[in-house]
Amino acid sequence: MLFTRILKPGGAIADKGRVSTLAHPAMTTARPADTIAAAEIDRFPYAERPVPPAPRWEGAESELARVGRKTTSSRGRGLHGQLVQQLGQMIVSGDLGADRPLVPEEIGQRFEVSRTVVRESLRVLEAKGLVSARPNVGTRVRPVTDWNLLDPDIIEWRAFGPQRDEQRRELFELRWAIEPLAARLAAGHGREDVQHRLVELTEIMAHAATQGDGVGYGRADAELHGLVLQMAGNRMLEHLSGIVSCALQVSGGPGSTCERPSDAAIGLHVRLVDALGTGDGTAAETAVRALLTVHPDIEHAVPAPREH
């Protein structure tokens, strides 16, 4: 049977309200309890933003933060979304390969869900490039070259699977390619409320650093870099803002985030925000490059050519 080596007796969804995580115990242990997934990132609405005595990163997601976030995320959709998550994790980890078809009847039996739930889940996975359905062949896992690697769900599944280190490298190289340019283009083009939010985010990061709050620091950092991409005036870069923010949230570690909380890192963020406000594109680009290259755990700051 397809899932015999993965699921144990009792591992199915007995209450039909939760998908078994036996296939991936790391998905329940590797993530900190307060880690926030991409669809759950919350931010203050600009018009309703409170002013606490000490800045903290919390609240509801702003309209601006959602700009460009056109994803196929399956989170928050009951059994259907949970089955997508489970099957997606298993495919990305390599637990489900292309050696045999994914039989809807068998999946429904193992996870105790209806054929409709299975059918819709496989359609979502097909839209993400993970599987393909063909007459007389069935539904099979597609090679990684066909996956939509910019899909937030796939980013998360890779971040907590065996491809974690590879994704860190790829993410760092992606950021190196697009963020300095975005900063140069964004300089002087932000609305007053956006510039105010950027300044506020640097204050939140500074406070989080003094409190040892790595989660709060990371959230504010992700939002700041997402806003820079949105301010660039390039719709394709704008589209990547949500993806980069999502990836920053779930990947973590060297090569994916900025310098760990420190006076130097905060100073570079302040320098970036100041340059954006004054319209100094060169200074903004330089600040981003400095942020992406100053990290004690990265052996080489600038992505180098790799042998193939």
mmCIF file of N, CA and C in Angstrom, residues 85-195:
data_model
loop_
_atom_site.group_PDB
_atom_site.id
_atom_site.type_symbol
_atom_site.label_atom_id
_atom_site.label_comp_id
_atom_site.label_asym_id
_atom_site.label_seq_id
_atom_site.Cartn_x
_atom_site.Cartn_y
_atom_site.Cartn_z
ATOM 1 N N GLN A 85 -1.542 19.946 2.968
ATOM 2 C CA GLN A 85 -0.322 20.117 3.757
ATOM 3 C C GLN A 85 0.391 18.782 3.950
ATOM 4 N N GLN A 86 -0.367 17.758 4.346
ATOM 5 C CA GLN A 86 0.236 16.454 4.624
ATOM 6 C C GLN A 86 0.861 15.838 3.376
ATOM 7 N N LEU A 87 0.103 15.798 2.289
ATOM 8 C CA LEU A 87 0.622 15.212 1.055
ATOM 9 C C LEU A 87 1.783 16.038 0.513
ATOM 10 N N GLY A 88 1.662 17.361 0.600
ATOM 11 C CA GLY A 88 2.741 18.221 0.119
ATOM 12 C C GLY A 88 4.030 17.987 0.871
ATOM 13 N N GLN A 89 3.949 17.867 2.198
ATOM 14 C CA GLN A 89 5.135 17.597 3.003
ATOM 15 C C GLN A 89 5.773 16.266 2.604
ATOM 16 N N MET A 90 4.934 15.280 2.374
ATOM 17 C CA MET A 90 5.433 13.949 2.035
ATOM 18 C C MET A 90 6.103 13.936 0.673
ATOM 19 N N ILE A 91 5.554 14.701 -0.279
ATOM 20 C CA ILE A 91 6.147 14.771 -1.609
ATOM 21 C C ILE A 91 7.488 15.498 -1.565
ATOM 22 N N VAL A 92 7.509 16.670 -0.913
ATOM 23 C CA VAL A 92 8.728 17.481 -0.875
ATOM 24 C C VAL A 92 9.848 16.759 -0.127
ATOM 25 N N SER A 93 9.488 15.980 0.895
ATOM 26 C CA SER A 93 10.502 15.261 1.667
ATOM 27 C C SER A 93 11.018 14.029 0.934
ATOM 28 N N GLY A 94 10.307 13.619 -0.113
ATOM 29 C CA GLY A 94 10.721 12.427 -0.842
ATOM 30 C C GLY A 94 10.042 11.164 -0.366
ATOM 31 N N ASP A 95 9.137 11.269 0.648
ATOM 32 C CA ASP A 95 8.437 10.090 1.138
ATOM 33 C C ASP A 95 7.453 9.549 0.116
ATOM 34 N N LEU A 96 6.985 10.426 -0.763
ATOM 35 C CA LEU A 96 6.146 9.991 -1.878
ATOM 36 C C LEU A 96 6.887 10.314 -3.163
ATOM 37 N N GLY A 97 7.186 9.310 -3.943
ATOM 38 C CA GLY A 97 7.932 9.519 -5.175
ATOM 39 C C GLY A 97 7.115 9.184 -6.397
ATOM 40 N N ALA A 98 7.775 9.165 -7.539
ATOM 41 C CA ALA A 98 7.096 8.921 -8.811
ATOM 42 C C ALA A 98 7.087 7.441 -9.173
ATOM 43 N N ASP A 99 7.431 6.579 -8.208
ATOM 44 C CA ASP A 99 7.531 5.162 -8.529
ATOM 45 C C ASP A 99 6.178 4.503 -8.756
ATOM 46 N N ARG A 100 5.115 5.141 -8.248
ATOM 47 C CA ARG A 100 3.782 4.588 -8.470
ATOM 48 C C ARG A 100 2.755 5.699 -8.370
ATOM 49 N N PRO A 101 1.565 5.505 -8.955
ATOM 50 C CA PRO A 101 0.550 6.559 -8.935
ATOM 51 C C PRO A 101 0.023 6.812 -7.531
ATOM 52 N N LEU A 102 -0.505 8.025 -7.336
ATOM 53 C CA LEU A 102 -1.223 8.354 -6.111
ATOM 54 C C LEU A 102 -2.687 7.992 -6.356
ATOM 55 N N VAL A 103 -3.150 6.949 -5.722
ATOM 56 C CA VAL A 103 -4.502 6.443 -5.957
ATOM 57 C C VAL A 103 -5.474 7.157 -5.028
ATOM 58 N N PRO A 104 -6.423 7.938 -5.587
ATOM 59 C CA PRO A 104 -7.363 8.698 -4.744
ATOM 60 C C PRO A 104 -8.102 7.834 -3.735
ATOM 61 N N GLU A 105 -8.550 6.653 -4.148
ATOM 62 C CA GLU A 105 -9.290 5.797 -3.235
ATOM 63 C C GLU A 105 -8.429 5.389 -2.046
ATOM 64 N N GLU A 106 -7.180 5.088 -2.311
ATOM 65 C CA GLU A 106 -6.278 4.669 -1.246
ATOM 66 C C GLU A 106 -5.973 5.831 -0.297
ATOM 67 N N ILE A 107 -5.773 7.025 -0.869
ATOM 68 C CA ILE A 107 -5.515 8.199 -0.038
ATOM 69 C C ILE A 107 -6.717 8.476 0.858
ATOM 70 N N GLY A 108 -7.918 8.427 0.280
ATOM 71 C CA GLY A 108 -9.119 8.674 1.061
ATOM 72 C C GLY A 108 -9.288 7.678 2.181
ATOM 73 N N GLN A 109 -8.937 6.429 1.908
ATOM 74 C CA GLN A 109 -9.057 5.376 2.902
ATOM 75 C C GLN A 109 -8.068 5.596 4.039
ATOM 76 N N ARG A 110 -6.835 5.913 3.698
ATOM 77 C CA ARG A 110 -5.784 6.060 4.702
ATOM 78 C C ARG A 110 -5.986 7.281 5.586
ATOM 79 N N PHE A 111 -6.494 8.382 4.994
ATOM 80 C CA PHE A 111 -6.665 9.606 5.772
ATOM 81 C C PHE A 111 -8.104 9.818 6.232
ATOM 82 N N GLU A 112 -8.974 8.853 5.864
ATOM 83 C CA GLU A 112 -10.381 8.902 6.261
ATOM 84 C C GLU A 112 -11.034 10.218 5.853
ATOM 85 N N VAL A 113 -10.895 10.530 4.586
ATOM 86 C CA VAL A 113 -11.550 11.710 4.020
ATOM 87 C C VAL A 113 -12.298 11.278 2.762
ATOM 88 N N SER A 114 -13.203 12.112 2.331
ATOM 89 C CA SER A 114 -14.040 11.768 1.184
ATOM 90 C C SER A 114 -13.265 11.867 -0.127
ATOM 91 N N ARG A 115 -13.817 11.268 -1.166
ATOM 92 C CA ARG A 115 -13.191 11.336 -2.482
ATOM 93 C C ARG A 115 -13.146 12.775 -2.983
ATOM 94 N N THR A 116 -14.151 13.568 -2.599
ATOM 95 C CA THR A 116 -14.167 14.971 -3.015
ATOM 96 C C THR A 116 -12.982 15.725 -2.408
ATOM 97 N N VAL A 117 -12.716 15.498 -1.129
ATOM 98 C CA VAL A 117 -11.578 16.149 -0.464
ATOM 99 C C VAL A 117 -10.276 15.733 -1.127
ATOM 100 N N VAL A 118 -10.134 14.448 -1.418
ATOM 101 C CA VAL A 118 -8.912 13.955 -2.068
ATOM 102 C C VAL A 118 -8.758 14.583 -3.442
ATOM 103 N N ARG A 119 -9.837 14.595 -4.216
ATOM 104 C CA ARG A 119 -9.789 15.126 -5.577
ATOM 105 C C ARG A 119 -9.388 16.609 -5.574
ATOM 106 N N GLU A 120 -10.005 17.395 -4.697
ATOM 107 C CA GLU A 120 -9.677 18.821 -4.630
ATOM 108 C C GLU A 120 -8.246 19.045 -4.138
ATOM 109 N N SER A 121 -7.784 18.227 -3.214
ATOM 110 C CA SER A 121 -6.418 18.360 -2.702
ATOM 111 C C SER A 121 -5.394 18.072 -3.794
ATOM 112 N N LEU A 122 -5.656 17.040 -4.577
ATOM 113 C CA LEU A 122 -4.737 16.706 -5.664
ATOM 114 C C LEU A 122 -4.725 17.795 -6.727
ATOM 115 N N ARG A 123 -5.856 18.460 -6.916
ATOM 116 C CA ARG A 123 -5.899 19.569 -7.881
ATOM 117 C C ARG A 123 -5.027 20.724 -7.409
ATOM 118 N N VAL A 124 -5.058 21.001 -6.103
ATOM 119 C CA VAL A 124 -4.213 22.062 -5.554
ATOM 120 C C VAL A 124 -2.741 21.699 -5.728
ATOM 121 N N LEU A 125 -2.386 20.469 -5.434
ATOM 122 C CA LEU A 125 -1.001 20.029 -5.584
ATOM 123 C C LEU A 125 -0.573 20.062 -7.053
ATOM 124 N N GLU A 126 -1.519 19.780 -7.954
ATOM 125 C CA GLU A 126 -1.209 19.856 -9.376
ATOM 126 C C GLU A 126 -0.943 21.298 -9.792
ATOM 127 N N ALA A 127 -1.718 22.247 -9.238
ATOM 128 C CA ALA A 127 -1.511 23.666 -9.541
ATOM 129 C C ALA A 127 -0.152 24.150 -9.040
ATOM 130 N N LYS A 128 0.358 23.525 -7.989
ATOM 131 C CA LYS A 128 1.669 23.889 -7.451
ATOM 132 C C LYS A 128 2.796 23.195 -8.206
ATOM 133 N N GLY A 129 2.452 22.336 -9.155
ATOM 134 C CA GLY A 129 3.461 21.644 -9.940
ATOM 135 C C GLY A 129 4.014 20.400 -9.290
ATOM 136 N N LEU A 130 3.416 19.966 -8.185
ATOM 137 C CA LEU A 130 3.945 18.802 -7.464
ATOM 138 C C LEU A 130 3.502 17.476 -8.073
ATOM 139 N N VAL A 131 2.310 17.443 -8.657
ATOM 140 C CA VAL A 131 1.809 16.201 -9.247
ATOM 141 C C VAL A 131 1.200 16.508 -10.602
ATOM 142 N N SER A 132 1.009 15.476 -11.384
ATOM 143 C CA SER A 132 0.321 15.611 -12.667
ATOM 144 C C SER A 132 -0.637 14.442 -12.822
ATOM 145 N N ALA A 133 -1.788 14.703 -13.415
ATOM 146 C CA ALA A 133 -2.795 13.665 -13.630
ATOM 147 C C ALA A 133 -2.984 13.464 -15.130
ATOM 148 N N ARG A 134 -2.827 12.222 -15.578
ATOM 149 C CA ARG A 134 -2.976 11.916 -16.992
ATOM 150 C C ARG A 134 -3.840 10.682 -17.164
ATOM 151 N N PRO A 135 -4.654 10.661 -18.212
ATOM 152 C CA PRO A 135 -5.488 9.487 -18.476
ATOM 153 C C PRO A 135 -4.625 8.242 -18.670
ATOM 154 N N ASN A 136 -5.088 7.141 -18.140
ATOM 155 C CA ASN A 136 -4.423 5.842 -18.257
ATOM 156 C C ASN A 136 -3.071 5.792 -17.555
ATOM 157 N N VAL A 137 -2.689 6.868 -16.891
ATOM 158 C CA VAL A 137 -1.422 6.896 -16.152
ATOM 159 C C VAL A 137 -1.676 7.144 -14.669
ATOM 160 N N GLY A 138 -2.679 7.977 -14.394
ATOM 161 C CA GLY A 138 -2.996 8.311 -13.017
ATOM 162 C C GLY A 138 -2.275 9.568 -12.559
ATOM 163 N N THR A 139 -2.343 9.813 -11.279
ATOM 164 C CA THR A 139 -1.700 10.991 -10.689
ATOM 165 C C THR A 139 -0.341 10.588 -10.137
ATOM 166 N N ARG A 140 0.702 11.264 -10.616
ATOM 167 C CA ARG A 140 2.064 10.938 -10.196
ATOM 168 C C ARG A 140 2.801 12.186 -9.740
ATOM 169 N N VAL A 141 3.801 11.977 -8.907
ATOM 170 C CA VAL A 141 4.647 13.075 -8.434
ATOM 171 C C VAL A 141 5.537 13.540 -9.572
ATOM 172 N N ARG A 142 5.637 14.863 -9.729
ATOM 173 C CA ARG A 142 6.465 15.432 -10.793
ATOM 174 C C ARG A 142 7.864 15.733 -10.259
ATOM 175 N N PRO A 143 8.851 15.827 -11.131
ATOM 176 C CA PRO A 143 10.217 16.144 -10.690
ATOM 177 C C PRO A 143 10.297 17.550 -10.116
ATOM 178 N N VAL A 144 11.285 17.794 -9.286
ATOM 179 C CA VAL A 144 11.416 19.073 -8.604
ATOM 180 C C VAL A 144 11.550 20.233 -9.583
ATOM 181 N N THR A 145 12.046 19.971 -10.774
ATOM 182 C CA THR A 145 12.186 21.028 -11.774
ATOM 183 C C THR A 145 10.840 21.591 -12.209
ATOM 184 N N ASP A 146 9.758 20.842 -11.957
ATOM 185 C CA ASP A 146 8.420 21.297 -12.335
ATOM 186 C C ASP A 146 7.686 21.993 -11.187
ATOM 187 N N TRP A 147 8.244 21.935 -9.983
ATOM 188 C CA TRP A 147 7.562 22.516 -8.834
ATOM 189 C C TRP A 147 7.585 24.038 -8.898
ATOM 190 N N ASN A 148 6.540 24.666 -8.391
ATOM 191 C CA ASN A 148 6.514 26.115 -8.249
ATOM 192 C C ASN A 148 7.249 26.458 -6.954
ATOM 193 N N LEU A 149 8.548 26.638 -7.041
ATOM 194 C CA LEU A 149 9.381 26.826 -5.855
ATOM 195 C C LEU A 149 9.158 28.168 -5.177
ATOM 196 N N LEU A 150 8.393 29.075 -5.815
ATOM 197 C CA LEU A 150 8.068 30.352 -5.186
ATOM 198 C C LEU A 150 6.713 30.304 -4.482
ATOM 199 N N ASP A 151 6.056 29.154 -4.499
ATOM 200 C CA ASP A 151 4.797 29.007 -3.792
ATOM 201 C C ASP A 151 5.062 28.990 -2.288
ATOM 202 N N PRO A 152 4.343 29.805 -1.495
ATOM 203 C CA PRO A 152 4.595 29.866 -0.046
ATOM 204 C C PRO A 152 4.516 28.517 0.653
ATOM 205 N N ASP A 153 3.578 27.664 0.252
ATOM 206 C CA ASP A 153 3.483 26.353 0.886
ATOM 207 C C ASP A 153 4.734 25.523 0.611
ATOM 208 N N ILE A 154 5.197 25.523 -0.632
ATOM 209 C CA ILE A 154 6.380 24.738 -0.982
ATOM 210 C C ILE A 154 7.610 25.300 -0.279
ATOM 211 N N ILE A 155 7.684 26.620 -0.161
ATOM 212 C CA ILE A 155 8.789 27.234 0.591
ATOM 213 C C ILE A 155 8.795 26.695 2.014
ATOM 214 N N GLU A 156 7.637 26.640 2.636
ATOM 215 C CA GLU A 156 7.556 26.152 4.014
ATOM 216 C C GLU A 156 7.899 24.676 4.104
ATOM 217 N N TRP A 157 7.360 23.874 3.200
ATOM 218 C CA TRP A 157 7.631 22.441 3.250
ATOM 219 C C TRP A 157 9.117 22.155 3.053
ATOM 220 N N ARG A 158 9.747 22.877 2.152
ATOM 221 C CA ARG A 158 11.189 22.692 1.945
ATOM 222 C C ARG A 158 11.981 23.159 3.159
ATOM 223 N N ALA A 159 11.500 24.218 3.809
ATOM 224 C CA ALA A 159 12.221 24.787 4.947
ATOM 225 C C ALA A 159 12.277 23.827 6.124
ATOM 226 N N PHE A 160 11.331 22.917 6.229
ATOM 227 C CA PHE A 160 11.304 21.990 7.339
ATOM 228 C C PHE A 160 11.510 20.552 6.873
ATOM 229 N N GLY A 161 12.162 20.409 5.744
ATOM 230 C CA GLY A 161 12.453 19.088 5.221
ATOM 231 C C GLY A 161 13.927 18.924 4.912
ATOM 232 N N PRO A 162 14.271 17.865 4.239
ATOM 233 C CA PRO A 162 15.684 17.589 3.938
ATOM 234 C C PRO A 162 16.322 18.595 2.992
ATOM 235 N N GLN A 163 15.533 19.423 2.308
ATOM 236 C CA GLN A 163 16.078 20.419 1.387
ATOM 237 C C GLN A 163 16.305 21.773 2.060
ATOM 238 N N ARG A 164 16.276 21.810 3.374
ATOM 239 C CA ARG A 164 16.379 23.057 4.126
ATOM 240 C C ARG A 164 17.630 23.851 3.760
ATOM 241 N N ASP A 165 18.797 23.202 3.780
ATOM 242 C CA ASP A 165 20.044 23.924 3.506
ATOM 243 C C ASP A 165 20.092 24.425 2.071
ATOM 244 N N GLU A 166 19.607 23.612 1.143
ATOM 245 C CA GLU A 166 19.589 24.029 -0.255
ATOM 246 C C GLU A 166 18.696 25.250 -0.440
ATOM 247 N N GLN A 167 17.557 25.268 0.260
ATOM 248 C CA GLN A 167 16.668 26.407 0.132
ATOM 249 C C GLN A 167 17.282 27.666 0.734
ATOM 250 N N ARG A 168 18.013 27.532 1.833
ATOM 251 C CA ARG A 168 18.683 28.693 2.416
ATOM 252 C C ARG A 168 19.617 29.337 1.399
ATOM 253 N N ARG A 169 20.394 28.486 0.728
ATOM 254 C CA ARG A 169 21.322 29.010 -0.272
ATOM 255 C C ARG A 169 20.564 29.680 -1.413
ATOM 256 N N GLU A 170 19.550 29.024 -1.916
ATOM 257 C CA GLU A 170 18.792 29.577 -3.033
ATOM 258 C C GLU A 170 18.117 30.889 -2.649
ATOM 259 N N LEU A 171 17.601 30.942 -1.434
ATOM 260 C CA LEU A 171 16.950 32.163 -0.984
ATOM 261 C C LEU A 171 17.948 33.307 -0.877
ATOM 262 N N PHE A 172 19.125 33.021 -0.331
ATOM 263 C CA PHE A 172 20.136 34.067 -0.208
ATOM 264 C C PHE A 172 20.526 34.599 -1.582
ATOM 265 N N GLU A 173 20.701 33.717 -2.541
ATOM 266 C CA GLU A 173 21.071 34.150 -3.884
ATOM 267 C C GLU A 173 19.946 34.953 -4.536
ATOM 268 N N LEU A 174 18.698 34.560 -4.290
ATOM 269 C CA LEU A 174 17.559 35.313 -4.821
ATOM 270 C C LEU A 174 17.533 36.715 -4.234
ATOM 271 N N ARG A 175 17.719 36.813 -2.934
ATOM 272 C CA ARG A 175 17.695 38.121 -2.282
ATOM 273 C C ARG A 175 18.841 38.995 -2.785
ATOM 274 N N TRP A 176 20.007 38.404 -2.947
ATOM 275 C CA TRP A 176 21.157 39.171 -3.439
ATOM 276 C C TRP A 176 20.868 39.745 -4.827
ATOM 277 N N ALA A 177 20.124 39.014 -5.620
ATOM 278 C CA ALA A 177 19.840 39.445 -6.989
ATOM 279 C C ALA A 177 18.808 40.561 -7.049
ATOM 280 N N ILE A 178 17.802 40.540 -6.157
ATOM 281 C CA ILE A 178 16.680 41.464 -6.332
ATOM 282 C C ILE A 178 16.617 42.595 -5.312
ATOM 283 N N GLU A 179 17.067 42.377 -4.097
ATOM 284 C CA GLU A 179 16.832 43.393 -3.063
ATOM 285 C C GLU A 179 17.671 44.658 -3.225
ATOM 286 N N PRO A 180 18.947 44.584 -3.608
ATOM 287 C CA PRO A 180 19.685 45.834 -3.818
ATOM 288 C C PRO A 180 19.054 46.694 -4.914
ATOM 289 N N LEU A 181 18.630 46.060 -6.003
ATOM 290 C CA LEU A 181 17.962 46.793 -7.075
ATOM 291 C C LEU A 181 16.663 47.401 -6.580
ATOM 292 N N ALA A 182 15.881 46.618 -5.830
ATOM 293 C CA ALA A 182 14.610 47.117 -5.316
ATOM 294 C C ALA A 182 14.836 48.333 -4.420
ATOM 295 N N ALA A 183 15.869 48.304 -3.597
ATOM 296 C CA ALA A 183 16.153 49.427 -2.703
ATOM 297 C C ALA A 183 16.493 50.683 -3.504
ATOM 298 N N ARG A 184 17.287 50.506 -4.556
ATOM 299 C CA ARG A 184 17.635 51.660 -5.395
ATOM 300 C C ARG A 184 16.392 52.248 -6.054
ATOM 301 N N LEU A 185 15.518 51.384 -6.568
ATOM 302 C CA LEU A 185 14.308 51.854 -7.229
ATOM 303 C C LEU A 185 13.320 52.479 -6.240
ATOM 304 N N ALA A 186 13.311 51.974 -5.008
ATOM 305 C CA ALA A 186 12.333 52.429 -4.022
ATOM 306 C C ALA A 186 12.687 53.772 -3.406
ATOM 307 N N ALA A 187 13.948 54.168 -3.476
ATOM 308 C CA ALA A 187 14.392 55.392 -2.806
ATOM 309 C C ALA A 187 13.582 56.601 -3.266
ATOM 310 N N GLY A 188 12.961 57.279 -2.321
ATOM 311 C CA GLY A 188 12.213 58.483 -2.620
ATOM 312 C C GLY A 188 10.837 58.266 -3.195
ATOM 313 N N HIS A 189 10.387 57.012 -3.304
ATOM 314 C CA HIS A 189 9.099 56.736 -3.944
ATOM 315 C C HIS A 189 8.051 56.212 -2.974
ATOM 316 N N GLY A 190 8.346 56.194 -1.689
ATOM 317 C CA GLY A 190 7.380 55.675 -0.729
ATOM 318 C C GLY A 190 6.416 56.737 -0.243
ATOM 319 N N ARG A 191 5.191 56.328 0.051
ATOM 320 C CA ARG A 191 4.225 57.243 0.637
ATOM 321 C C ARG A 191 4.651 57.589 2.059
ATOM 322 N N GLU A 192 4.084 58.659 2.574
ATOM 323 C CA GLU A 192 4.453 59.105 3.913
ATOM 324 C C GLU A 192 4.133 58.046 4.960
ATOM 325 N N ASP A 193 2.983 57.379 4.810
ATOM 326 C CA ASP A 193 2.623 56.361 5.801
ATOM 327 C C ASP A 193 3.555 55.160 5.717
ATOM 328 N N VAL A 194 4.030 54.837 4.502
ATOM 329 C CA VAL A 194 4.958 53.726 4.350
ATOM 330 C C VAL A 194 6.293 54.070 4.999
ATOM 331 N N GLN A 195 6.787 55.277 4.759
ATOM 332 C CA GLN A 195 8.042 55.694 5.361
ATOM 333 C C GLN A 195 7.936 55.700 6.886
#
